[in-house]
Coordinates of C-alpha atoms and ligand atoms in Angstrom, one line a residue:
M1 CA 11.5 -8.1 -5.1
S2 CA 12.6 -11.1 -7.0
T3 CA 12.7 -13.0 -3.7
N4 CA 8.9 -12.5 -3.3
P5 CA 7.4 -16.0 -3.1
R6 CA 4.7 -14.9 -5.5
V7 CA 7.2 -14.5 -8.3
A8 CA 6.6 -17.5 -10.4
S9 CA 8.8 -18.9 -13.2
A10 CA 7.5 -18.6 -16.7
G11 CA 4.9 -21.3 -17.2
T12 CA 1.5 -22.1 -18.7
A13 CA -1.9 -20.7 -17.6
P14 CA -3.2 -18.5 -16.1
S15 CA -3.1 -15.8 -18.8
L16 CA -0.1 -13.5 -19.1
I17 CA -0.3 -9.7 -18.9
G18 CA 2.7 -8.4 -20.9
H19 CA 4.2 -5.0 -21.8
Y20 CA 2.7 -2.8 -24.5
I21 CA 5.5 -1.2 -26.5
N22 CA 5.1 0.5 -29.9
G23 CA 1.7 -1.0 -30.3
K24 CA 2.7 -4.6 -29.6
L25 CA 2.6 -6.9 -26.7
H26 CA 5.9 -8.2 -25.3
D27 CA 6.9 -10.7 -22.6
S28 CA 10.0 -10.6 -20.4
G29 CA 11.8 -13.2 -18.3
R30 CA 10.3 -12.7 -14.8
H31 CA 6.6 -13.1 -13.9
L32 CA 4.5 -12.4 -10.9
E33 CA 1.1 -14.0 -10.0
V34 CA -1.9 -11.7 -9.8
S35 CA -4.7 -12.9 -7.5
N36 CA -8.4 -12.1 -7.3
P37 CA -8.6 -10.7 -3.8
A38 CA -12.2 -11.9 -3.3
T39 CA -11.4 -15.5 -3.9
G40 CA -7.7 -15.5 -3.1
Q41 CA -7.1 -17.5 -6.4
V42 CA -4.4 -16.6 -8.9
C43 CA -6.2 -15.2 -11.9
K44 CA -3.3 -13.9 -14.1
R45 CA 0.4 -13.6 -14.3
V46 CA 2.1 -10.3 -15.1
A47 CA 5.5 -9.9 -16.8
L48 CA 8.1 -7.9 -14.8
A49 CA 10.2 -5.6 -17.0
S50 CA 13.9 -5.7 -17.1
Q51 CA 16.0 -2.6 -17.7
E52 CA 16.1 -3.5 -21.4
T53 CA 12.3 -3.7 -21.6
V54 CA 12.0 -0.3 -20.1
G55 CA 14.8 1.0 -22.5
A56 CA 12.8 -0.4 -25.5
A57 CA 9.6 1.4 -24.3
V58 CA 11.4 4.7 -23.8
A59 CA 13.0 4.3 -27.2
A60 CA 9.6 3.7 -28.8
A61 CA 8.2 6.8 -27.1
G62 CA 11.2 8.8 -28.2
T63 CA 10.8 7.8 -31.8
A64 CA 7.1 8.6 -31.7
F65 CA 7.6 12.0 -30.1
P66 CA 8.6 14.4 -33.1
A67 CA 5.5 13.4 -35.2
W68 CA 3.2 13.6 -32.2
R69 CA 4.6 16.9 -31.0
D70 CA 3.9 18.3 -34.5
T71 CA 0.4 16.9 -34.7
P72 CA -2.0 19.9 -34.3
P73 CA -3.6 19.9 -30.8
G74 CA -7.1 19.7 -32.4
K75 CA -6.1 16.5 -34.1
R76 CA -4.7 15.1 -30.9
A77 CA -8.0 16.1 -29.2
R78 CA -9.9 14.2 -31.8
V79 CA -8.1 11.0 -30.8
L80 CA -9.0 11.7 -27.1
F81 CA -12.7 12.3 -28.1
N82 CA -12.7 8.8 -29.7
F83 CA -11.0 7.4 -26.6
K84 CA -13.6 8.9 -24.3
Q85 CA -16.4 7.3 -26.4
L86 CA -14.6 3.9 -26.3
L87 CA -14.2 4.2 -22.5
E88 CA -18.0 4.8 -22.2
D89 CA -18.6 1.8 -24.5
H90 CA -16.2 -0.5 -22.6
A91 CA -16.9 0.9 -19.1
E92 CA -18.5 -2.4 -17.9
E93 CA -15.7 -4.5 -19.2
L94 CA -13.2 -2.2 -17.5
A95 CA -15.1 -2.2 -14.3
A96 CA -15.2 -6.0 -14.2
L97 CA -11.5 -6.1 -14.7
L98 CA -11.0 -3.6 -11.9
T99 CA -13.1 -5.7 -9.6
E100 CA -11.4 -8.9 -10.5
E101 CA -7.9 -7.7 -9.8
H102 CA -8.5 -5.0 -7.2
G103 CA -11.5 -6.3 -5.4
K104 CA -13.5 -3.1 -5.2
V105 CA -17.3 -3.3 -5.6
I106 CA -18.4 -2.9 -9.2
D107 CA -20.3 0.4 -8.6
D108 CA -17.2 1.8 -7.0
A109 CA -15.2 0.7 -10.0
M110 CA -17.7 2.4 -12.3
G111 CA -17.2 5.6 -10.2
E112 CA -13.5 5.4 -10.7
I113 CA -13.9 5.0 -14.4
R114 CA -16.3 8.0 -14.5
R115 CA -13.7 10.2 -12.7
G116 CA -11.0 9.0 -15.2
I117 CA -13.3 9.9 -18.2
E118 CA -13.8 13.4 -16.7
V119 CA -10.0 14.0 -17.0
V120 CA -10.1 12.7 -20.7
E121 CA -12.9 15.2 -21.3
Y122 CA -10.8 18.0 -19.8
A123 CA -7.8 16.9 -22.0
C124 CA -10.1 17.1 -25.1
G125 CA -9.8 20.9 -24.6
A126 CA -6.2 20.7 -25.7
P127 CA -6.5 23.4 -28.4
D128 CA -7.8 25.8 -25.8
L129 CA -5.5 24.7 -23.0
L130 CA -2.5 25.2 -25.2
K131 CA -3.3 28.4 -26.9
G132 CA -0.9 30.5 -24.9
E133 CA -0.8 34.2 -24.1
Y134 CA -0.1 37.1 -26.5
S135 CA 1.1 40.7 -25.9
K136 CA 0.6 42.8 -29.0
N137 CA 2.9 45.8 -29.3
A138 CA 5.1 45.0 -26.4
G139 CA 7.4 47.7 -28.0
P140 CA 7.4 49.5 -31.3
G141 CA 6.7 46.8 -33.9
I142 CA 7.3 44.1 -31.3
D143 CA 4.9 41.4 -30.3
C144 CA 5.5 38.9 -27.5
W145 CA 3.8 35.6 -26.8
S146 CA 4.2 32.5 -24.7
E147 CA 3.7 28.9 -25.9
Q148 CA 3.3 25.7 -24.0
Q149 CA 5.6 23.1 -25.7
P150 CA 5.7 19.4 -24.7
L151 CA 8.6 18.0 -22.7
G152 CA 9.2 14.8 -24.7
V153 CA 9.0 11.3 -23.2
V154 CA 7.3 11.4 -19.8
A155 CA 6.6 8.5 -17.4
G156 CA 3.8 7.7 -15.0
I157 CA 4.2 5.3 -12.0
T158 CA 0.9 4.4 -10.4
P159 CA -0.5 2.7 -7.3
F160 CA -2.8 -0.3 -6.9
N161 CA -5.8 1.4 -5.5
F162 CA -7.1 3.2 -8.6
P163 CA -5.7 1.1 -11.5
A164 CA -7.7 3.0 -14.1
M165 CA -8.3 6.4 -12.7
V166 CA -4.8 7.4 -11.5
P167 CA -3.2 6.5 -14.9
M168 CA -6.0 8.6 -16.4
W169 CA -5.0 11.5 -14.1
M170 CA -1.7 11.5 -16.1
F171 CA -1.5 10.3 -19.7
P172 CA -4.6 12.0 -21.2
I173 CA -3.2 15.5 -20.4
A174 CA 0.4 14.5 -21.1
I175 CA -0.4 13.2 -24.6
A176 CA -2.9 16.1 -25.3
C177 CA 0.0 18.4 -24.6
G178 CA 2.1 16.6 -27.3
N179 CA 4.3 14.3 -25.1
T180 CA 4.7 10.6 -25.5
F181 CA 4.1 8.4 -22.4
V182 CA 5.5 5.3 -20.6
L183 CA 3.2 4.0 -17.9
K184 CA 4.4 1.7 -15.1
P185 CA 1.2 0.5 -13.4
S186 CA 1.0 -1.3 -10.1
E187 CA 2.0 -4.9 -10.4
K188 CA -0.8 -5.9 -8.1
D189 CA -3.6 -5.1 -10.6
P190 CA -2.0 -4.4 -14.0
G191 CA -4.8 -5.6 -16.3
P192 CA -6.8 -2.3 -16.7
S193 CA -3.7 -0.5 -18.1
L194 CA -3.5 -2.9 -21.1
L195 CA -7.2 -2.4 -21.8
L196 CA -6.6 1.4 -21.8
A197 CA -3.7 0.9 -24.2
K198 CA -5.9 -1.2 -26.5
L199 CA -8.7 1.4 -26.5
L200 CA -6.2 4.2 -27.2
A201 CA -4.9 2.3 -30.2
R202 CA -8.5 1.9 -31.5
A203 CA -9.1 5.6 -30.9
G204 CA -6.4 6.3 -33.5
L205 CA -3.4 7.0 -31.3
P206 CA -0.2 6.3 -33.3
D207 CA 2.0 3.5 -32.1
G208 CA 4.7 4.5 -29.6
V209 CA 2.8 7.5 -28.2
F210 CA 1.5 5.4 -25.2
N211 CA 3.4 2.4 -23.9
V212 CA 3.0 0.3 -20.8
V213 CA 5.8 -1.5 -18.9
N214 CA 4.7 -3.7 -16.1
G215 CA 7.0 -4.4 -13.3
D216 CA 8.5 -3.6 -9.9
K217 CA 11.3 -1.6 -8.5
V218 CA 13.6 -2.7 -11.4
A219 CA 11.3 -1.0 -13.9
V220 CA 10.9 2.1 -11.7
D221 CA 14.6 2.5 -11.3
A222 CA 15.2 2.0 -15.0
L223 CA 12.8 4.8 -15.8
L224 CA 14.4 7.1 -13.2
G225 CA 17.9 6.3 -14.5
D226 CA 17.0 6.9 -18.2
A227 CA 18.2 10.3 -19.4
R228 CA 15.6 10.2 -22.2
V229 CA 12.7 10.5 -19.7
A230 CA 12.1 14.2 -19.2
A231 CA 9.5 14.0 -16.4
V232 CA 8.0 11.5 -13.9
S233 CA 4.5 11.6 -12.4
F234 CA 4.2 9.3 -9.4
V235 CA 1.3 8.4 -7.1
G236 CA 1.8 5.9 -4.2
S237 CA 3.0 5.7 -0.7
T238 CA 5.1 8.5 0.9
P239 CA 8.4 6.6 1.3
V240 CA 8.4 5.6 -2.4
A241 CA 7.1 9.1 -3.4
E242 CA 10.1 10.7 -1.5
Y243 CA 12.5 8.3 -3.1
I244 CA 11.1 8.9 -6.6
Y245 CA 11.2 12.7 -6.1
Q246 CA 14.8 12.7 -4.8
T247 CA 16.2 10.3 -7.4
G248 CA 14.3 11.8 -10.3
T249 CA 15.1 15.4 -9.5
Q250 CA 18.8 14.6 -8.9
A251 CA 18.8 13.1 -12.4
G252 CA 17.5 16.4 -13.7
K253 CA 13.9 15.3 -14.3
R254 CA 10.7 17.2 -13.6
V255 CA 8.9 15.2 -10.9
Q256 CA 5.6 15.3 -9.1
A257 CA 5.2 12.6 -6.5
L258 CA 1.9 12.3 -4.6
G259 CA 2.2 10.3 -1.4
G260 CA 0.1 8.9 1.4
A261 CA -2.4 10.4 3.7
K262 CA -4.2 10.5 7.1
N263 CA -7.4 12.4 6.5
H264 CA -9.4 13.8 9.4
A265 CA -13.0 14.8 9.4
V266 CA -14.0 17.3 12.1
V267 CA -17.6 16.8 13.5
M268 CA -18.8 20.0 15.2
P269 CA -21.5 19.9 17.9
D270 CA -23.9 21.7 15.6
A271 CA -23.5 19.3 12.6
D272 CA -26.3 17.3 11.2
I273 CA -25.0 14.1 12.9
D274 CA -27.0 11.6 10.9
N275 CA -25.7 13.1 7.6
A276 CA -22.1 13.3 9.0
V277 CA -22.2 9.6 10.0
S278 CA -23.6 8.5 6.6
A279 CA -20.8 10.4 4.9
L280 CA -18.2 9.0 7.3
M281 CA -19.3 5.5 6.5
G282 CA -18.7 5.8 2.8
A283 CA -15.5 7.8 3.2
A284 CA -14.0 5.5 5.8
F285 CA -15.1 2.1 4.5
G286 CA -15.7 2.6 0.7
S287 CA -13.2 0.7 -1.3
C288 CA -12.2 -1.0 2.0
G289 CA -10.5 2.2 3.2
E290 CA -7.9 1.8 0.3
R291 CA -8.3 5.4 -0.9
C292 CA -5.8 8.2 -0.4
M293 CA -8.8 10.5 0.4
A294 CA -10.4 8.0 2.8
I295 CA -11.3 9.5 6.1
S296 CA -9.4 7.5 8.7
V297 CA -9.9 9.9 11.7
A298 CA -13.1 11.4 12.9
V299 CA -12.3 14.3 15.3
C300 CA -15.4 14.9 17.4
V301 CA -15.8 18.2 19.2
G302 CA -17.3 17.6 22.6
E303 CA -18.1 14.4 24.5
K304 CA -21.8 14.5 23.5
T305 CA -20.9 14.7 19.8
A306 CA -18.4 11.9 20.1
D307 CA -20.9 9.6 22.0
Q308 CA -23.6 10.2 19.3
V309 CA -21.1 9.6 16.4
V310 CA -19.7 6.4 17.9
T311 CA -23.2 4.9 18.7
K312 CA -24.5 5.7 15.2
L313 CA -21.3 4.4 13.5
Q314 CA -21.6 1.2 15.5
H315 CA -25.2 0.7 14.2
Q316 CA -24.3 1.5 10.6
I317 CA -21.2 -0.8 10.6
D318 CA -23.4 -3.6 11.9
S319 CA -25.4 -3.3 8.7
L320 CA -22.5 -3.2 6.3
K321 CA -22.7 -5.8 3.5
I322 CA -19.2 -7.2 2.9
G323 CA -18.4 -9.7 0.1
N324 CA -17.3 -10.2 -3.4
G325 CA -17.1 -6.9 -5.3
A326 CA -18.6 -8.5 -8.4
D327 CA -22.0 -8.5 -6.4
A328 CA -23.1 -4.9 -6.7
S329 CA -25.3 -5.3 -3.6
N330 CA -22.2 -5.4 -1.4
D331 CA -20.9 -2.2 0.3
M332 CA -17.3 -3.3 0.7
G333 CA -15.0 -5.9 -0.9
P334 CA -11.7 -7.4 0.2
L335 CA -8.3 -5.9 0.7
I336 CA -5.8 -6.1 -2.1
T337 CA -3.5 -8.9 -0.8
S338 CA -3.3 -11.2 2.2
E339 CA 0.0 -9.4 3.2
H340 CA -1.9 -6.1 3.2
R341 CA -4.7 -7.6 5.3
D342 CA -2.2 -8.9 7.8
K343 CA -0.6 -5.4 8.0
V344 CA -4.0 -3.8 8.7
R345 CA -4.7 -6.5 11.3
A346 CA -1.3 -5.7 13.0
H347 CA -2.4 -2.1 13.1
I348 CA -5.6 -3.1 14.9
E349 CA -3.6 -5.1 17.4
S350 CA -1.3 -2.2 18.0
G351 CA -4.3 0.1 18.7
I352 CA -5.5 -2.4 21.3
T353 CA -2.1 -2.7 22.9
E354 CA -1.7 1.1 23.0
G355 CA -5.0 1.5 24.9
A356 CA -7.6 2.7 22.3
D357 CA -11.1 1.3 22.8
L358 CA -12.0 -1.1 20.0
A359 CA -15.7 -0.3 19.6
V360 CA -16.2 -2.5 16.6
D361 CA -13.8 -5.4 15.8
G362 CA -13.7 -6.4 12.1
R363 CA -11.2 -9.2 12.5
G364 CA -13.7 -12.0 13.0
L365 CA -15.5 -11.5 9.6
V366 CA -16.3 -14.6 7.7
V367 CA -17.6 -14.2 4.1
A368 CA -19.6 -17.3 3.0
D369 CA -18.0 -19.2 0.1
H370 CA -14.9 -17.0 0.1
A371 CA -12.7 -18.6 2.8
D372 CA -9.5 -17.7 0.9
G373 CA -10.5 -14.1 0.1
F374 CA -8.5 -11.2 1.6
F375 CA -11.5 -9.9 3.7
L376 CA -11.4 -7.9 6.9
G377 CA -14.5 -6.4 8.5
A378 CA -14.8 -2.7 9.3
S379 CA -13.3 -1.7 12.7
L380 CA -13.9 1.4 14.8
F381 CA -11.6 2.7 17.5
D382 CA -12.8 5.2 20.1
H383 CA -10.6 7.3 22.5
V384 CA -7.7 7.3 20.1
T385 CA -4.9 9.7 21.1
P386 CA -2.3 11.4 18.8
D387 CA 0.7 9.4 20.2
M388 CA -0.8 6.1 19.1
R389 CA 0.5 4.4 15.9
I390 CA -3.0 3.9 14.6
Y391 CA -3.3 7.7 14.7
R392 CA 0.1 8.6 13.3
E393 CA 0.4 6.1 10.5
E394 CA -1.6 5.5 7.3
I395 CA -3.4 2.2 7.8
F396 CA -5.0 2.1 4.3
G397 CA -7.7 -0.3 5.4
P398 CA -11.2 -0.3 6.9
V399 CA -10.3 1.2 10.3
L400 CA -11.8 4.4 11.5
C401 CA -10.3 6.2 14.6
V402 CA -12.4 8.5 16.7
V403 CA -10.4 11.3 18.6
R404 CA -12.3 13.3 21.2
V405 CA -11.4 17.1 21.5
D406 CA -12.9 20.1 23.3
S407 CA -12.9 22.7 20.6
Q408 CA -12.6 23.4 16.9
Q409 CA -9.2 25.0 17.6
E410 CA -7.9 21.8 19.2
A411 CA -9.2 19.8 16.3
M412 CA -7.4 22.1 13.8
R413 CA -4.2 22.0 15.8
L414 CA -4.1 18.3 15.6
I415 CA -4.7 18.2 11.8
N416 CA -2.1 21.0 11.2
A417 CA 0.5 19.0 13.3
H418 CA 0.1 15.8 11.3
E419 CA 2.8 14.8 8.9
F420 CA 0.3 14.3 6.0
G421 CA -2.0 17.0 4.5
N422 CA -3.9 15.4 1.7
G423 CA -7.6 15.8 2.4
T424 CA -9.9 16.9 5.3
C425 CA -13.4 18.1 6.0
I426 CA -15.6 19.7 8.5
F427 CA -19.2 18.9 9.3
T428 CA -21.0 22.0 10.6
R429 CA -24.0 24.2 10.1
D430 CA -22.0 27.3 11.1
G431 CA -20.6 29.3 8.1
E432 CA -18.2 31.2 10.2
A433 CA -16.6 28.0 11.6
A434 CA -16.4 26.5 8.1
R435 CA -14.8 29.6 6.7
Y436 CA -12.3 29.7 9.5
F437 CA -11.5 26.1 8.8
T438 CA -11.0 26.5 5.1
D439 CA -8.8 29.5 5.7
H440 CA -6.5 28.1 8.3
I441 CA -6.3 24.4 7.8
E442 CA -2.9 23.2 6.4
V443 CA -4.3 20.6 4.0
G444 CA -4.4 20.5 0.2
M445 CA -8.1 19.5 -0.4
V446 CA -10.8 20.6 2.0
G447 CA -14.5 19.7 2.3
V448 CA -17.3 21.5 4.0
N449 CA -19.9 18.9 4.7
V450 CA -18.2 16.9 1.9
A451 CA -16.3 14.0 3.2
L452 CA -14.3 13.2 0.0
P453 CA -13.4 16.6 -1.5
V454 CA -11.8 15.1 -4.6
P455 CA -11.5 18.1 -7.0
I456 CA -13.3 18.0 -10.3
A457 CA -11.2 17.5 -13.5
S458 CA -10.9 21.2 -14.3
Q459 CA -9.3 21.9 -10.9
S460 CA -6.2 20.0 -9.8
F461 CA -5.5 17.3 -7.2
G462 CA -2.8 17.3 -4.6
G463 CA -2.0 17.5 -0.9
W464 CA 0.4 19.4 1.3
K465 CA 3.2 18.4 3.6
R466 CA 4.4 14.8 3.1
S467 CA 1.4 14.0 0.9
L468 CA 3.1 15.6 -2.1
F469 CA 6.7 16.1 -3.3
G470 CA 7.0 18.7 -6.0
D471 CA 5.2 21.9 -6.9
L472 CA 2.4 21.0 -9.2
Y473 CA -0.7 19.0 -8.6
A474 CA -2.2 16.1 -10.7
Y475 CA -4.6 16.8 -13.6
G476 CA -6.4 20.0 -14.3
P477 CA -4.5 23.2 -15.1
D478 CA -1.5 22.2 -13.0
A479 CA -1.0 19.1 -15.2
V480 CA -0.9 21.3 -18.3
R481 CA 1.9 23.3 -16.6
F482 CA 3.7 20.1 -15.5
Y483 CA 3.7 18.4 -18.9
T484 CA 4.8 21.5 -20.9
H485 CA 7.7 23.9 -21.0
R486 CA 6.8 27.6 -21.3
K487 CA 8.5 29.3 -24.2
T488 CA 8.3 33.0 -24.6
I489 CA 9.0 34.5 -28.0
T490 CA 9.6 38.2 -28.7
Q491 CA 9.4 39.2 -32.4
R492 CA 10.0 42.4 -34.3
W493 CA 8.8 43.2 -37.8
P494 CA 9.9 46.8 -38.3
A495 CA 7.3 48.7 -40.3
G496 CA 7.9 51.0 -43.3
G497 CA 11.6 50.4 -43.6
V498 CA 12.4 51.7 -40.1
R499 CA 16.1 51.1 -39.4
E500 CA 17.2 50.0 -36.0
S501 CA 19.7 52.3 -34.2
R502 CA 22.5 51.0 -32.2
S503 CA 21.8 51.0 -28.4
F504 CA 23.9 49.6 -25.6
A505 CA 21.4 50.3 -22.9
F506 CA 19.4 47.3 -21.6
P507 CA 16.1 47.3 -23.7
S508 CA 13.2 48.8 -21.8
H509 CA 9.7 49.9 -22.7
N510 CA 10.1 53.6 -21.9
D511 CA 10.5 54.6 -25.6
Ligands
NAD1 P1 3.4 1.9 -3.4 O1 4.1 3.1 -3.1 O2 3.7 0.6 -2.8 O3 3.5 1.6 -5.0 C1 3.2 2.6 -5.9 C2 4.1 2.3 -7.2 O4 5.5 2.4 -6.8 C3 3.8 1.0 -7.8 O5 3.8 1.1 -9.2 C4 5.0 0.1 -7.3 O6 5.4 -0.9 -8.2 C5 6.1 1.1 -7.2 N1 7.0 0.8 -6.0 C6 6.7 0.2 -4.9 N2 7.8 0.1 -4.1 C7 8.8 0.6 -4.7 C8 10.1 0.9 -4.4 N3 10.7 0.5 -3.3 N4 10.9 1.5 -5.3 C9 10.4 1.9 -6.5 N5 9.1 1.7 -6.9 C10 8.3 1.1 -6.0 O7 1.8 2.3 -3.2 P2 0.6 1.3 -3.3 O8 0.6 0.4 -2.1 O9 0.4 0.7 -4.7 O10 -0.6 2.4 -3.1 C11 -1.1 2.8 -1.9 C12 -0.5 4.1 -1.5 O11 -0.7 5.1 -2.5 C13 -1.1 4.7 -0.2 O12 -0.1 5.2 0.6 C14 -2.0 5.8 -0.8 O13 -2.2 6.8 0.2 C15 -1.2 6.3 -1.9 N6 -2.0 7.0 -2.9 C16 -1.9 8.4 -2.9 C17 -2.7 9.1 -3.8 C18 -2.6 10.6 -3.8 O14 -3.1 11.2 -4.7 N7 -1.8 11.2 -2.9 C19 -3.6 8.5 -4.6 C20 -3.7 7.1 -4.5 C21 -2.9 6.3 -3.7

């Protein structure tokens, strides 16, 4: 990555986003420019960690671990309660930062923060989440119980598209469970992580419990290669997720690696088509399609359904308001970088070449006073077929593909055959069809008349197939399992001077 033209030498302004290690900010030799995607102007620089920087962060987390592990869960929860309040108090500041570096519309940024706060609220239940299980009188004078003990130093590596929420899927539960944490956020929008670090410190979190190393593959590889890191949570694209999972597990770490997606929405002939189309608009074009749960394929059952959906989508796309995310009246902002915009454009061109009908072409969009912003209008393809690249690959932009099928079975066969299995949904008024769908669809998160079925904080988030490498989902009860070792203790206190007799048979409970 050091050959990237956006890597700048250390210099003067704009302001530098450093690393946060043991409660202090640090710089390191290499830097990268961070742009405001709406204006295309460089707004910050971010320090890129070396192996030594990562080593220092892991060492700080290792030093902080014993005292934090021994801090009662109730006391840890009190820090998280304070943190939750500080997040509420600083939500607008955090949202402005998200919009400046990511480009998403300010309301959308507030929604992201709200979802992150919900995970913090869940983590505040640490005393209850960690109370374990107890079996009294497992044998004569014998009691047996299980505890959830922390792993030690754990790391989180996160993507650009939710720079506040995805880190908050990870560290609140990890630290609630008594671990210490090293976060490696996306280098494309690193600012929010440092604000989160500042708020955690103000909430009373001891130095070293939460650290941030900014950087690229160098930082990621240093975390994967550091034997002191017990576990890695990753969220990002599938090729990197697979790499992280393989490298991390080979090094003996516990790894959960959430990857990419291609989420289908099935529109049945009996659906409330107006509702379905409104839901599709938000799910396909919200956050400029840069969501792992974005709907990128609408599978319409029957020609009549497809004709209605396409016509209504065309009308709604015409009325989309696209512009700077700082203006809350906009529906959609820019893409994250000019490189990513070019990649999405290339996908549109491949769809045309492969014979799909481009019903709405977003490539000509001009946003007044934002000539250098990374904008791309919403595009709609009709008559997409499963062999096309725009169907097979994750585009991660404002492009919705309509596939026409004859039956629910055919729609479900398509979804089940796809390499990804993150989210899906069905629009219908038929309970039997919906139940059959939820029972037999091979996808991790399923909606019924809900286009973005992102689970609440007390459930867990994860996909099937190549959308997740590992066994446990993010946040919710799975995260408590992921960030803890189960330890089971069997204890005997013989009563009334009872003596133990010698026995060479394997202990059983038949006595
Ligand atoms: P990405 O995979 O490019 O980057 C994710 C993280 O990995 C970043 O911190 C980045 O610095 C690091 N990284 C990038 N290339 C690397 C490499 N070669 N080796 C080691 N580390 C590397 O993902 P992104 O573009 O930031 O985010 C978009 C992707 O994330 C999409 O595919 C989206 O579907 C996925 N995503 C998935 C979920 C989910 O829950 N499944 C949620 C959000 C985003």
